[in-house]
Coordinates of C-alpha atoms in Angstrom, one line a residue:
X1 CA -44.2 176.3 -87.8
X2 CA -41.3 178.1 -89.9
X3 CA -38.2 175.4 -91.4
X4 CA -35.7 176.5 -92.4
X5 CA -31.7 177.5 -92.1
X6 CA -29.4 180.8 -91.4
X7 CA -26.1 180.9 -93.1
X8 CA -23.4 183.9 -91.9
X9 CA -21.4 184.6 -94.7
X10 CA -19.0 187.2 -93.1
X11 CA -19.0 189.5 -89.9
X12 CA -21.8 191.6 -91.3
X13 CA -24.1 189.2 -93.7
X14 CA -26.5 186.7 -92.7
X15 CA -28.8 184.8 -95.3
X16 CA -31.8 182.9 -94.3
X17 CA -33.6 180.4 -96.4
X18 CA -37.2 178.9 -95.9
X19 CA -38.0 175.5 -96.8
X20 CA -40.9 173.4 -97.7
X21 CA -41.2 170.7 -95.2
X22 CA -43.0 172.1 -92.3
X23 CA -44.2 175.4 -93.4
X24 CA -47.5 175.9 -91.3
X25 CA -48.6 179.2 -91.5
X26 CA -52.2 180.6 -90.1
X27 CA -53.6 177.7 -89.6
X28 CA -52.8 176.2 -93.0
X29 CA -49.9 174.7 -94.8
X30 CA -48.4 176.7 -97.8
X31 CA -45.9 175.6 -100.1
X32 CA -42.4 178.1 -100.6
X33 CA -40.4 178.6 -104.0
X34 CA -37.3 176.8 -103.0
X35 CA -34.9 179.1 -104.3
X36 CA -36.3 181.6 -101.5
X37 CA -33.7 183.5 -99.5
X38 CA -33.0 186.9 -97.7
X39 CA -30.4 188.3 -96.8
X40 CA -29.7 190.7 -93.9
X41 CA -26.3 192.9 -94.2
X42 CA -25.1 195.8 -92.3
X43 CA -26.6 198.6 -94.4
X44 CA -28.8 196.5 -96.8
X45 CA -31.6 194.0 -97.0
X46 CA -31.9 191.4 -100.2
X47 CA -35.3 189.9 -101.1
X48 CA -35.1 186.5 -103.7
X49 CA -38.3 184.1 -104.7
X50 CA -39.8 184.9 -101.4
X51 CA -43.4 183.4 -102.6
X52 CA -45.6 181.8 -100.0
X53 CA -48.6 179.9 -101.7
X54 CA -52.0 177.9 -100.6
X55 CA -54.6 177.6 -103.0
X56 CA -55.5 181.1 -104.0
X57 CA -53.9 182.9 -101.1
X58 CA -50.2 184.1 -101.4
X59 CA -48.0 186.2 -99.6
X60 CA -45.0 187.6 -101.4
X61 CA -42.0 189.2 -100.1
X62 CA -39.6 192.0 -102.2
X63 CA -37.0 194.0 -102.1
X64 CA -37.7 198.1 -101.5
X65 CA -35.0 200.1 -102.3
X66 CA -31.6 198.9 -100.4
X67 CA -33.2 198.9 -96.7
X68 CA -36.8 198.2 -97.4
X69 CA -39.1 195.2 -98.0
X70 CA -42.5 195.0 -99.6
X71 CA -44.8 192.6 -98.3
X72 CA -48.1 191.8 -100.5
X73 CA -50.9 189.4 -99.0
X74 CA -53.4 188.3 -101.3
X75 CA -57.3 186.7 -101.1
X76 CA -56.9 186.0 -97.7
X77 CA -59.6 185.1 -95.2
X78 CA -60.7 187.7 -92.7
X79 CA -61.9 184.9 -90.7
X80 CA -58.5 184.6 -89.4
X81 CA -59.2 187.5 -87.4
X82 CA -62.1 186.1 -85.1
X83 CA -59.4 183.9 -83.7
X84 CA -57.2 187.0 -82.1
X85 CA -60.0 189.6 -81.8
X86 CA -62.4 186.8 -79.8
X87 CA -64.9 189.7 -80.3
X88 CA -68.7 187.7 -79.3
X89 CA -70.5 189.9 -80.3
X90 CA -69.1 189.8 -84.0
X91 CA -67.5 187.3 -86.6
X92 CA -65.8 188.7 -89.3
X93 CA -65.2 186.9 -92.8
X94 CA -64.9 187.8 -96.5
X95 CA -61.4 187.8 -98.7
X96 CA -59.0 190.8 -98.9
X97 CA -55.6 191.9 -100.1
X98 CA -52.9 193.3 -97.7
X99 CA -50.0 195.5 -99.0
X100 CA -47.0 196.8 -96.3
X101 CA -43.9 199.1 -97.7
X102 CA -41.4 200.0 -95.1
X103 CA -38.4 202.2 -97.0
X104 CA -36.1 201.6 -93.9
X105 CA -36.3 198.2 -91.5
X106 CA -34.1 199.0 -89.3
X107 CA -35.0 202.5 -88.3
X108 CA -38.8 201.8 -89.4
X109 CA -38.9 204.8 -91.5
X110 CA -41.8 205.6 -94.0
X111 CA -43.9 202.7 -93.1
X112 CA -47.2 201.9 -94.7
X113 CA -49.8 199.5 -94.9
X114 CA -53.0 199.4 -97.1
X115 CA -56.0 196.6 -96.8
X116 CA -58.9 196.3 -99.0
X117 CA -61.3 194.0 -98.8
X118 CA -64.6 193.9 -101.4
X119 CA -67.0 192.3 -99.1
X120 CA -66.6 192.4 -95.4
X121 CA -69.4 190.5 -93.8
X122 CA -70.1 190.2 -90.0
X123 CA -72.1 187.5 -88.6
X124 CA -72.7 186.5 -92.4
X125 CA -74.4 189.7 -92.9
X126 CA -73.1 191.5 -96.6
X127 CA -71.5 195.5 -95.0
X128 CA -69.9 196.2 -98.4
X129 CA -66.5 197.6 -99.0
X130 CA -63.9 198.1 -96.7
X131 CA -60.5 199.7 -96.5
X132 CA -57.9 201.0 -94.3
X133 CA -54.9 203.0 -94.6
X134 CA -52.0 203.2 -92.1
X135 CA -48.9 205.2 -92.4
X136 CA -45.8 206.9 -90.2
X137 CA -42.8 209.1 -91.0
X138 CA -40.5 207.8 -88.6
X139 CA -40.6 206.8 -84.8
X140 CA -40.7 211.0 -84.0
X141 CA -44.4 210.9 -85.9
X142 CA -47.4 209.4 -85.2
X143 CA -49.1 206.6 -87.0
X144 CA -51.5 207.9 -88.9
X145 CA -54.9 205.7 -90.4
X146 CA -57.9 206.1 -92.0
X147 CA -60.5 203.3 -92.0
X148 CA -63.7 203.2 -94.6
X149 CA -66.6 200.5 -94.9
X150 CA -69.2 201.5 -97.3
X151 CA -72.1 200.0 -99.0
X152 CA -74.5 201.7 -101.1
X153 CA -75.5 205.3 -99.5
X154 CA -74.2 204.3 -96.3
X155 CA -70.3 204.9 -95.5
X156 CA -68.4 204.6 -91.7
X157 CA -65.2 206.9 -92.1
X158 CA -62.3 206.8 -88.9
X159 CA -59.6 208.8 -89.4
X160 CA -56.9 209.8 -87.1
X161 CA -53.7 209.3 -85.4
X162 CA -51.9 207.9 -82.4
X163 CA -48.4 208.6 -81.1
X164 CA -46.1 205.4 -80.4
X165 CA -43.5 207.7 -78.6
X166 CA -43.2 210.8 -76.9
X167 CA -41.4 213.5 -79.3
X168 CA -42.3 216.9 -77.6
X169 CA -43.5 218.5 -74.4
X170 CA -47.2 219.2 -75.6
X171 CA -50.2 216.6 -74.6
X172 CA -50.9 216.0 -77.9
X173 CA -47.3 215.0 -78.7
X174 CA -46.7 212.2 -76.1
X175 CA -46.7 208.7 -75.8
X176 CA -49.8 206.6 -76.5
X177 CA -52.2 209.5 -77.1
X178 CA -54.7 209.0 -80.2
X179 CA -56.9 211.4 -82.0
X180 CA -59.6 210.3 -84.0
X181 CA -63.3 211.5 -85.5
X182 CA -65.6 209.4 -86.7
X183 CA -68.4 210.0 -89.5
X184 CA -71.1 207.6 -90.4
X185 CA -73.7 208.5 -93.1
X186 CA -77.2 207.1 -93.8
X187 CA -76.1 204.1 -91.7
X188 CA -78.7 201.0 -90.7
X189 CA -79.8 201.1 -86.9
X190 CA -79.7 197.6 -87.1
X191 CA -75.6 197.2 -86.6
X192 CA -76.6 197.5 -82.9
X193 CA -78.4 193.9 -83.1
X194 CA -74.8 193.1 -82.4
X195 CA -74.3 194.6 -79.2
X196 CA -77.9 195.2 -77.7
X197 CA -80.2 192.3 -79.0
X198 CA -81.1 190.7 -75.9
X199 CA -82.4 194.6 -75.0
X200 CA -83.4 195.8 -77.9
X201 CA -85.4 194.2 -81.0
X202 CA -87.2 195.1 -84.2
X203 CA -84.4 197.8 -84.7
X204 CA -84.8 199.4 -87.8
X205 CA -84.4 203.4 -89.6
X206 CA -80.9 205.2 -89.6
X207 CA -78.6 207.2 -88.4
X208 CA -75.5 209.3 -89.2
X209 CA -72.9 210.9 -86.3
X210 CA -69.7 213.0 -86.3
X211 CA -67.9 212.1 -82.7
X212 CA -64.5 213.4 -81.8
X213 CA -62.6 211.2 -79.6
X214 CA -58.8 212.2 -78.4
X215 CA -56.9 211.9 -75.1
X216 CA -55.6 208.1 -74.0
X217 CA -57.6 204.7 -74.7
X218 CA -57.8 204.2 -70.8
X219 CA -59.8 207.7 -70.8
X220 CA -60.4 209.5 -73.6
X221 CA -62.3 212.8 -74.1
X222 CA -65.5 212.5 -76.5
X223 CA -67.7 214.5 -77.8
X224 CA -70.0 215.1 -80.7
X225 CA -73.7 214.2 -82.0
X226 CA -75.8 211.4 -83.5
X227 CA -78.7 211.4 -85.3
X228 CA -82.0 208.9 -85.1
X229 CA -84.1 208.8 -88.3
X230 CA -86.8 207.4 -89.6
X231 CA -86.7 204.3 -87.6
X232 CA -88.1 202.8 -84.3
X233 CA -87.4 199.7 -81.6
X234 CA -88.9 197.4 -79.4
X235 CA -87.7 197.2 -75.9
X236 CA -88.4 193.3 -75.7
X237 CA -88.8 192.9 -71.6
X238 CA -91.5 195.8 -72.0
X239 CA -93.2 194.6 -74.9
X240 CA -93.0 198.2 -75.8
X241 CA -92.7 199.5 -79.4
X242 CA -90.9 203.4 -79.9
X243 CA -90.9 205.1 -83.4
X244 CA -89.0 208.3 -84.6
X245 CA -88.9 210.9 -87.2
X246 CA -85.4 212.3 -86.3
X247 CA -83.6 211.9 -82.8
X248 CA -80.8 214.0 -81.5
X249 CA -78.3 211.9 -79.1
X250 CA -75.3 214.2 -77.7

């Protein structure tokens, strides 16, 4: 729930201002600095006291340049996220900070976006730091990301790019298609507890792949190789125990 009132000052200027008496924001309430306002004009944006704060979280709003804003979330709870990903398998939590630059609103010209979070656990297990990167040019470039969770030895690396529009007469240049490799290194078998543990049990070794996937979500072309090592599995309605030294999976 957002309260709060719009002013138009002239034929091109329009001021909005929060207030504090039924701010409800995900799933919490959060108290607003009261002298909070922005203004929207015809070739400008204005950002004042835009502070949003519960507890330790905050989310701050400022002025970029004459067109852009900067928005800056901080010690939220990743938790949030189980409620829009309703993912079964996996329940995300830990604390991270959020940071999103846009130079130009209304065109949505150099946009980024940076999250970093110390800790991410899933299903209260400890998968060590994570971060992720997104960036685009304009609307005639694709949205670029890269995506990194590491802990220890082990790192998971994503990095690619998907196209929002169409901006040229190539495949690789139209509308919704995506590019992306992904590395893992010295990972834990056991992340697939998540997925195949009414299968699969006793998981345990590692394994590292390099995978190529491009095309659109619907179908997408894949290729690549991973590597089994060290590690072995128990195919629970056999009662069957498997061990490896090193595995190649195409």
């Amino acid at each position: 729930n957002l309260d709060g009132n719009f002013y138009i000052r002239d034929s091109s200027t329009m001021l909005m201002r929060l207030s504090n008496s039924d701010l409800h924001l995900l799933n919490s309430n959060w108290s607003i600095n009261p002298r909070n306002s922005i203004v929207f004009g015809k070739d400008f944006i204005d950002v004042q006291d835009f502070v949003l704060q519960n507890g330790q979280r905050s989310i701050r709003l400022d002025r970029l340049g004459r067109k852009g804003i900067k928005l800056a979330m901080n010690n939220m709870d990743l938790g949030l996220l189980n409620g829009y990903l309703n993912f079964e398998p996996m329940e995300f939590g830990g604390r991270c900070n959020l940071e999103a630059r846009v130079e130009d609103v209304l065109s949505l010209k150099d946009l980024s976006l940076s999250l970093v979070s110390d800790t991410l656990s899933i299903n209260q297990d400890d998968w060590g730091l994570m971060r992720l990167d997104v960036k685009m040019k304009d609307r005639q470039h694709p949205l670029e990301a890269y995506f990194s969770l590491t802990k220890d030895t082990a790192q998971l690396l994503v990095e690619g790019y998907y196209n929002l529009s169409t901006f040229g007469e190539s495949t690789e240049q139209q509308a919704r298609y995506f590019d992306a490799n992904l590395n893992i290194h010295s990972y834990p078998l056991n992340i697939a507890d998540y997925f195949v543990g009414d299968v699969f049990k006793n998981l345990y070794g590692y394994f590292d792949t390099d995978i190529h996937f491009s095309g659109d979500f619907s179908n997408p072309n894949i290729s690549g190789n991973m590597y089994l090592m060290k590690g072995g599995l128990t195919v629970d309605y056999l009662k069957t125990n498997y061990t490896f030294e090193r595995a190649n999976v195409e």
